[in-house]
């Protein structure tokens, strides 16, 4: 405990240094924190990649969901504090001389802090994207192509680490994570992504397999929570701390609670399974238009535009259980839209246009 307090106090010094000396980069750092938001996986990265390469898109959802599930379990096990409340409650600073940390609208997350979910989600998804891009260049055989592959390898992995470091610094800057929490998140995300590089079975999973996986993840997490609650260990201990020490009560969002993330991810996985095993997907993404670049580009544009409309759907938060149910449905609708609804509509539109031209 003393070693952890020292680690935390050193982290506070780093946060103070960032908030004092990097004030000019505040907007950029806040932007990078949004870049690392796991929700971007479903609304931006997945629609882009699934239409270009369905194998990569499918892997991306699985990596994001399983990675975030492990993140939840790790957070419940590690009981990691967040800087903005730890600095107010620790006994490390005598005579109430605790350092003053600035808070921001995205600071007051309510779950435990270790490992960082943003860092973990960002690293696992960008790892999938980089390895997928490099898989195309590794096939080049001649010497000049091999040189280009090495240059591409260096460039893409440099971009990967620049993004991860920027996300980590941003999360520390806004005082929502300690440095060791974001570092742990990055490497945990890479491990999850690497594990799915050797799991081809997800590409042929049936709807029943998706449902079984969803049930396992939910029952294990809920069972783990209830068992510890029976022995008087409250896994939601961080929520009261967040509400107590957040500078602005309006910054507290139920969407950042542990179970909200779990429900959101289970909904996305279910929506993907429902879409891939639907007739609409087979008709459109497996039909004659699926190989046409025009079809894919139209699907990307339509998917991204449609998913932005989901941002205008505000789920009521006055009833917690209703919020979880509606959040599950909304999350399931997003991959279902990308995988089945949009491609089917684009396919039907292209077929109708071709008939008129003929």
Short mmCIF file of C-alpha atoms in Angstrom, two decimals:
data_model
loop_
_atom_site.label_atom_id
_atom_site.label_comp_id
_atom_site.label_asym_id
_atom_site.label_seq_id
_atom_site.Cartn_x
_atom_site.Cartn_y
_atom_site.Cartn_z
CA UNK A 1 0.00 0.00 0.00
CA UNK A 2 2.87 2.38 0.80
CA UNK A 3 4.52 1.57 -2.55
CA UNK A 4 1.22 2.19 -4.35
CA UNK A 5 0.79 5.52 -2.54
CA UNK A 6 4.28 6.54 -3.64
CA UNK A 7 3.46 5.50 -7.20
CA UNK A 8 0.29 7.58 -7.04
CA UNK A 9 2.04 10.62 -5.57
CA UNK A 10 4.68 10.48 -8.33
CA UNK A 11 1.83 10.25 -10.81
CA UNK A 12 0.26 13.38 -9.30
CA UNK A 13 3.53 15.24 -9.89
CA UNK A 14 3.46 14.18 -13.55
CA UNK A 15 -0.16 15.33 -13.90
CA UNK A 16 0.70 18.69 -12.35
CA UNK A 17 3.63 19.04 -14.73
CA UNK A 18 1.43 18.26 -17.76
CA UNK A 19 -1.37 20.59 -16.69
CA UNK A 20 1.10 23.41 -16.03
CA UNK A 21 3.50 23.09 -18.97
CA UNK A 22 1.21 21.69 -21.68
CA UNK A 23 -1.70 24.08 -21.24
CA UNK A 24 -1.22 25.32 -24.81
CA UNK A 25 -1.95 21.79 -26.09
CA UNK A 26 -5.14 21.36 -24.06
CA UNK A 27 -7.47 21.23 -27.07
CA UNK A 28 -5.26 18.68 -28.83
CA UNK A 29 -5.00 16.50 -25.73
CA UNK A 30 -8.76 16.61 -25.17
CA UNK A 31 -9.20 15.62 -28.83
CA UNK A 32 -6.81 12.67 -28.42
CA UNK A 33 -8.78 11.53 -25.39
CA UNK A 34 -11.86 11.42 -27.63
CA UNK A 35 -9.82 9.53 -30.27
CA UNK A 36 -9.13 6.84 -27.69
CA UNK A 37 -12.80 6.56 -26.69
CA UNK A 38 -13.82 2.90 -27.20
CA UNK A 39 -17.16 4.03 -28.62
CA UNK A 40 -15.37 5.32 -31.73
CA UNK A 41 -14.60 1.71 -32.60
CA UNK A 42 -18.25 1.02 -33.36
CA UNK A 43 -19.14 4.35 -34.97
CA UNK A 44 -16.00 5.12 -37.05
CA UNK A 45 -13.32 2.40 -37.31
CA UNK A 46 -15.64 -0.57 -37.74
CA UNK A 47 -17.80 0.91 -40.56
CA UNK A 48 -14.65 1.82 -42.49
CA UNK A 49 -12.90 -1.50 -42.16
CA UNK A 50 -15.85 -3.86 -42.45
CA UNK A 51 -16.80 -2.60 -45.90
CA UNK A 52 -13.17 -2.80 -47.07
CA UNK A 53 -12.36 -6.14 -45.45
CA UNK A 54 -15.03 -8.11 -43.62
CA UNK A 55 -12.46 -10.34 -41.89
CA UNK A 56 -10.72 -7.34 -40.33
CA UNK A 57 -13.99 -5.64 -39.42
CA UNK A 58 -15.31 -8.77 -37.70
CA UNK A 59 -12.04 -9.22 -35.81
CA UNK A 60 -12.17 -5.57 -34.73
CA UNK A 61 -15.52 -5.98 -32.97
CA UNK A 62 -14.45 -9.19 -31.25
CA UNK A 63 -11.18 -7.63 -30.07
CA UNK A 64 -12.95 -4.50 -28.84
CA UNK A 65 -15.65 -6.41 -26.96
CA UNK A 66 -13.41 -9.05 -25.37
CA UNK A 67 -10.75 -6.44 -24.62
CA UNK A 68 -13.25 -4.19 -22.86
CA UNK A 69 -14.66 -7.18 -20.96
CA UNK A 70 -11.17 -8.05 -19.67
CA UNK A 71 -10.70 -4.37 -18.85
CA UNK A 72 -13.82 -4.49 -16.67
CA UNK A 73 -12.67 -7.64 -14.84
CA UNK A 74 -9.18 -6.20 -14.31
CA UNK A 75 -10.68 -2.98 -12.95
CA UNK A 76 -12.78 -4.94 -10.47
CA UNK A 77 -9.75 -6.97 -9.36
CA UNK A 78 -7.17 -4.17 -9.17
CA UNK A 79 -9.33 -1.53 -7.41
CA UNK A 80 -7.42 1.28 -9.13
CA UNK A 81 -8.05 4.84 -7.93
CA UNK A 82 -8.37 7.82 -10.25
CA UNK A 83 -6.20 10.89 -9.62
CA UNK A 84 -9.03 13.41 -9.29
CA UNK A 85 -10.49 11.64 -6.25
CA UNK A 86 -7.36 9.95 -4.82
CA UNK A 87 -5.63 13.32 -4.29
CA UNK A 88 -8.60 14.43 -2.16
CA UNK A 89 -8.68 11.37 0.11
CA UNK A 90 -5.07 10.25 0.53
CA UNK A 91 -3.14 10.81 3.77
CA UNK A 92 0.08 11.41 1.80
CA UNK A 93 -0.35 15.16 2.06
CA UNK A 94 -0.39 16.46 5.66
CA UNK A 95 -2.35 19.49 6.87
CA UNK A 96 -4.74 19.31 3.92
CA UNK A 97 -2.01 20.46 1.54
CA UNK A 98 -3.14 18.22 -1.31
CA UNK A 99 -2.22 19.42 -4.80
CA UNK A 100 -4.89 21.10 -6.89
CA UNK A 101 -5.69 19.19 -10.07
CA UNK A 102 -7.80 20.78 -12.78
CA UNK A 103 -10.80 18.79 -13.93
CA UNK A 104 -12.46 18.78 -17.35
CA UNK A 105 -15.89 17.67 -18.63
CA UNK A 106 -14.40 14.26 -19.56
CA UNK A 107 -12.47 13.78 -16.30
CA UNK A 108 -15.16 12.38 -14.04
CA UNK A 109 -15.40 8.75 -15.13
CA UNK A 110 -17.08 6.63 -12.49
CA UNK A 111 -15.39 3.24 -12.86
CA UNK A 112 -12.08 2.16 -11.28
CA UNK A 113 -9.00 3.49 -13.03
CA UNK A 114 -6.71 0.53 -13.67
CA UNK A 115 -6.12 -0.36 -16.43
CA UNK A 116 -7.18 2.52 -18.65
CA UNK A 117 -10.07 1.51 -20.89
CA UNK A 118 -9.28 4.23 -23.43
CA UNK A 119 -5.63 3.16 -23.72
CA UNK A 120 -6.56 -0.52 -23.87
CA UNK A 121 -9.29 -0.04 -26.47
CA UNK A 122 -7.14 2.25 -28.60
CA UNK A 123 -4.12 -0.05 -28.59
CA UNK A 124 -6.03 -3.26 -29.38
CA UNK A 125 -8.01 -1.75 -32.28
CA UNK A 126 -5.08 0.14 -33.81
CA UNK A 127 -3.00 -3.04 -33.48
CA UNK A 128 -5.63 -4.86 -35.55
CA UNK A 129 -5.66 -2.08 -38.16
CA UNK A 130 -1.86 -1.87 -38.47
CA UNK A 131 -1.37 -5.65 -38.74
CA UNK A 132 -4.19 -5.84 -41.30
CA UNK A 133 -2.59 -3.12 -43.44
CA UNK A 134 0.82 -4.79 -43.22
CA UNK A 135 -0.62 -8.15 -44.23
CA UNK A 136 -1.10 -6.75 -47.73
CA UNK A 137 2.51 -5.60 -48.10
CA UNK A 138 4.09 -8.77 -46.70
CA UNK A 139 3.09 -10.62 -49.89
CA UNK A 140 5.39 -8.50 -52.03
CA UNK A 141 8.28 -10.64 -53.26
CA UNK A 142 10.76 -8.59 -55.29
CA UNK A 143 13.57 -6.62 -53.63
CA UNK A 144 12.16 -3.11 -54.23
CA UNK A 145 8.80 -4.21 -52.85
CA UNK A 146 10.51 -5.71 -49.79
CA UNK A 147 12.19 -2.37 -49.14
CA UNK A 148 8.84 -0.61 -49.48
CA UNK A 149 7.36 -3.12 -47.03
CA UNK A 150 10.02 -2.30 -44.44
CA UNK A 151 9.41 1.41 -44.87
CA UNK A 152 5.66 0.87 -44.59
CA UNK A 153 6.21 -1.29 -41.50
CA UNK A 154 8.28 1.44 -39.84
CA UNK A 155 5.81 4.17 -40.81
CA UNK A 156 2.67 2.36 -39.60
CA UNK A 157 4.15 1.24 -36.30
CA UNK A 158 5.47 4.76 -35.73
CA UNK A 159 1.94 6.08 -36.28
CA UNK A 160 0.64 3.39 -33.90
CA UNK A 161 2.96 4.43 -31.07
CA UNK A 162 2.45 8.15 -31.67
CA UNK A 163 -1.31 7.66 -31.30
CA UNK A 164 -0.98 5.45 -28.21
CA UNK A 165 1.43 7.84 -26.48
CA UNK A 166 -0.82 10.80 -27.33
CA UNK A 167 -3.90 9.01 -25.95
CA UNK A 168 -1.99 8.07 -22.78
CA UNK A 169 -0.72 11.61 -22.21
CA UNK A 170 -4.22 12.99 -22.78
CA UNK A 171 -5.76 10.66 -20.19
CA UNK A 172 -3.10 11.61 -17.65
CA UNK A 173 -3.44 15.31 -18.50
CA UNK A 174 -7.17 15.41 -17.67
CA UNK A 175 -6.46 13.68 -14.31
CA UNK A 176 -8.61 10.65 -15.01
CA UNK A 177 -5.67 8.17 -14.97
CA UNK A 178 -2.26 7.70 -13.39
CA UNK A 179 0.66 7.04 -15.78
CA UNK A 180 1.04 3.37 -14.76
CA UNK A 181 -2.66 2.77 -15.53
CA UNK A 182 -2.41 3.93 -19.14
CA UNK A 183 0.81 1.98 -19.71
CA UNK A 184 -0.86 -1.17 -18.38
CA UNK A 185 -3.86 -0.50 -20.64
CA UNK A 186 -1.74 -0.20 -23.79
CA UNK A 187 0.10 -3.48 -23.30
CA UNK A 188 -3.03 -5.34 -22.16
CA UNK A 189 -4.76 -4.21 -25.36
CA UNK A 190 -1.88 -5.41 -27.51
CA UNK A 191 -2.00 -8.84 -25.83
CA UNK A 192 -5.74 -9.19 -26.49
CA UNK A 193 -5.33 -8.15 -30.14
CA UNK A 194 -2.42 -10.53 -30.65
CA UNK A 195 -4.48 -13.40 -29.20
CA UNK A 196 -7.15 -12.82 -31.86
CA UNK A 197 -4.53 -12.98 -34.61
CA UNK A 198 -4.56 -16.73 -33.88
CA UNK A 199 -8.33 -17.19 -33.47
CA UNK A 200 -9.79 -17.76 -36.96
CA UNK A 201 -12.94 -19.42 -35.58
CA UNK A 202 -14.62 -16.04 -35.05
CA UNK A 203 -14.93 -15.62 -38.83
CA UNK A 204 -17.27 -18.61 -39.13
CA UNK A 205 -19.17 -18.18 -35.86
CA UNK A 206 -22.90 -18.86 -36.06
CA UNK A 207 -25.60 -16.75 -34.40
CA UNK A 208 -25.85 -19.42 -31.70
CA UNK A 209 -22.13 -18.98 -30.99
CA UNK A 210 -22.57 -15.21 -30.69
CA UNK A 211 -25.47 -15.69 -28.26
CA UNK A 212 -23.52 -18.22 -26.18
CA UNK A 213 -20.54 -15.89 -26.02
CA UNK A 214 -22.78 -13.01 -24.94
CA UNK A 215 -24.40 -15.11 -22.23
CA UNK A 216 -21.03 -16.32 -20.93
CA UNK A 217 -19.57 -12.81 -20.75
CA UNK A 218 -22.67 -11.42 -19.03
CA UNK A 219 -23.17 -14.29 -16.58
CA UNK A 220 -19.48 -14.40 -15.62
CA UNK A 221 -19.34 -10.63 -15.00
CA UNK A 222 -22.64 -10.56 -13.11
CA UNK A 223 -21.73 -13.67 -11.12
CA UNK A 224 -18.34 -12.23 -10.22
CA UNK A 225 -20.04 -9.03 -9.05
CA UNK A 226 -22.66 -10.88 -6.96
CA UNK A 227 -20.19 -13.29 -5.35
CA UNK A 228 -17.98 -10.44 -4.17
CA UNK A 229 -21.02 -8.49 -3.03
CA UNK A 230 -22.06 -11.45 -0.85
CA UNK A 231 -18.68 -11.34 0.90
CA UNK A 232 -19.18 -7.58 1.40
CA UNK A 233 -16.91 -6.32 -1.40
CA UNK A 234 -18.67 -3.59 -3.35
CA UNK A 235 -17.36 -3.48 -6.91
CA UNK A 236 -19.18 -0.19 -7.48
CA UNK A 237 -17.16 1.52 -4.73
CA UNK A 238 -15.78 4.03 -7.24
CA UNK A 239 -19.15 5.56 -8.17
CA UNK A 240 -19.72 7.40 -4.84
CA UNK A 241 -16.14 8.70 -4.95
CA UNK A 242 -16.65 10.06 -8.44
CA UNK A 243 -19.90 11.78 -7.43
CA UNK A 244 -18.29 13.22 -4.29
CA UNK A 245 -15.14 14.67 -5.82
CA UNK A 246 -16.18 15.64 -9.33
CA UNK A 247 -15.98 19.42 -9.67
CA UNK A 248 -19.25 19.60 -11.63
CA UNK A 249 -22.15 17.16 -11.00
CA UNK A 250 -23.21 17.55 -14.64
CA UNK A 251 -19.98 15.85 -15.71
CA UNK A 252 -21.05 12.60 -14.03
CA UNK A 253 -22.48 10.30 -16.69
CA UNK A 254 -24.11 6.91 -16.14
CA UNK A 255 -22.60 5.91 -19.48
CA UNK A 256 -19.18 5.62 -17.79
CA UNK A 257 -20.30 3.14 -15.10
CA UNK A 258 -18.87 -0.42 -15.32
CA UNK A 259 -22.14 -2.12 -16.27
CA UNK A 260 -22.93 0.50 -18.93
CA UNK A 261 -19.77 -0.45 -20.82
CA UNK A 262 -20.54 -4.15 -20.44
CA UNK A 263 -24.07 -3.78 -21.82
CA UNK A 264 -22.86 -1.58 -24.69
CA UNK A 265 -20.27 -4.14 -25.77
CA UNK A 266 -22.59 -7.13 -25.49
CA UNK A 267 -25.12 -5.29 -27.63
CA UNK A 268 -22.48 -4.61 -30.31
CA UNK A 269 -21.38 -8.25 -30.40
CA UNK A 270 -24.98 -9.47 -30.63
CA UNK A 271 -25.72 -6.97 -33.42
CA UNK A 272 -22.67 -8.18 -35.37
CA UNK A 273 -23.75 -11.82 -35.04
CA UNK A 274 -27.30 -10.99 -36.04
CA UNK A 275 -26.12 -9.04 -39.07
CA UNK A 276 -23.55 -11.54 -40.38
CA UNK A 277 -26.02 -14.40 -40.13
CA UNK A 278 -28.88 -12.50 -41.78
CA UNK A 279 -30.26 -12.97 -45.29
CA UNK A 280 -29.65 -9.29 -46.03
CA UNK A 281 -25.93 -9.74 -45.45
CA UNK A 282 -25.77 -12.85 -47.64
CA UNK A 283 -27.72 -11.15 -50.42
CA UNK A 284 -25.69 -7.93 -50.46
CA UNK A 285 -22.18 -8.54 -49.11
CA UNK A 286 -21.93 -11.98 -50.68
CA UNK A 287 -23.67 -11.03 -53.94
CA UNK A 288 -22.39 -9.84 -57.30
CA UNK A 289 -21.94 -6.23 -56.14
CA UNK A 290 -19.73 -7.10 -53.18
CA UNK A 291 -16.50 -6.96 -55.20
CA UNK A 292 -17.25 -3.57 -56.74
CA UNK A 293 -15.36 -0.66 -55.21
CA UNK A 294 -18.33 1.64 -55.90
CA UNK A 295 -20.51 -0.63 -53.74
CA UNK A 296 -18.01 -0.58 -50.88
CA UNK A 297 -17.50 3.19 -50.99
CA UNK A 298 -21.25 3.80 -51.01
CA UNK A 299 -21.63 1.45 -48.05
CA UNK A 300 -18.89 3.27 -46.14
CA UNK A 301 -20.41 6.70 -46.77
CA UNK A 302 -23.94 5.57 -45.98
CA UNK A 303 -22.84 3.67 -42.84
CA UNK A 304 -20.87 6.60 -41.41
CA UNK A 305 -23.71 9.03 -42.15
CA UNK A 306 -26.36 6.74 -40.67
CA UNK A 307 -24.35 6.01 -37.52
CA UNK A 308 -23.94 9.73 -36.86
CA UNK A 309 -27.74 9.90 -36.58
CA UNK A 310 -27.55 7.49 -33.65
CA UNK A 311 -25.74 10.24 -31.71
CA UNK A 312 -28.98 12.20 -31.69
CA UNK A 313 -30.77 9.36 -29.91
CA UNK A 314 -30.60 10.25 -26.23
CA UNK A 315 -31.33 7.35 -23.90
CA UNK A 316 -33.22 8.36 -20.73
CA UNK A 317 -31.12 7.93 -17.59
CA UNK A 318 -33.75 8.37 -14.86
CA UNK A 319 -34.29 4.59 -14.63
CA UNK A 320 -31.04 2.63 -14.54
CA UNK A 321 -32.39 -0.73 -15.78
CA UNK A 322 -34.29 0.93 -18.64
CA UNK A 323 -31.08 2.73 -19.58
CA UNK A 324 -29.21 -0.59 -19.80
CA UNK A 325 -31.91 -2.23 -21.95
CA UNK A 326 -32.12 0.69 -24.37
CA UNK A 327 -28.31 0.98 -24.46
CA UNK A 328 -28.09 -2.70 -25.43
CA UNK A 329 -30.63 -2.19 -28.23
CA UNK A 330 -28.91 0.93 -29.55
CA UNK A 331 -25.50 -0.77 -29.49
CA UNK A 332 -26.89 -3.82 -31.30
CA UNK A 333 -28.48 -1.63 -33.97
CA UNK A 334 -25.17 0.00 -34.95
CA UNK A 335 -23.27 -3.07 -36.29
CA UNK A 336 -26.54 -4.46 -37.64
CA UNK A 337 -26.89 -1.27 -39.68
CA UNK A 338 -23.32 -1.50 -40.99
CA UNK A 339 -23.35 -5.23 -41.73
CA UNK A 340 -26.85 -5.81 -43.08
CA UNK A 341 -29.21 -2.84 -43.45
CA UNK A 342 -26.98 -0.35 -45.30
CA UNK A 343 -25.35 -2.89 -47.69
CA UNK A 344 -28.77 -4.37 -48.52
CA UNK A 345 -30.21 -0.93 -49.30
CA UNK A 346 -27.18 0.01 -51.42
CA UNK A 347 -27.33 -3.35 -53.21
CA UNK A 348 -31.04 -2.90 -53.98
CA UNK A 349 -30.44 0.66 -55.20
CA UNK A 350 -27.60 -0.41 -57.50
CA UNK A 351 -29.60 -3.31 -58.88
CA UNK A 352 -32.58 -1.05 -59.57
CA UNK A 353 -30.31 1.48 -61.32
CA UNK A 354 -28.69 -1.21 -63.46
CA UNK A 355 -32.09 -2.51 -64.56
CA UNK A 356 -33.16 0.98 -65.63
CA UNK A 357 -29.95 1.45 -67.62
CA UNK A 358 -30.48 -1.87 -69.38
#
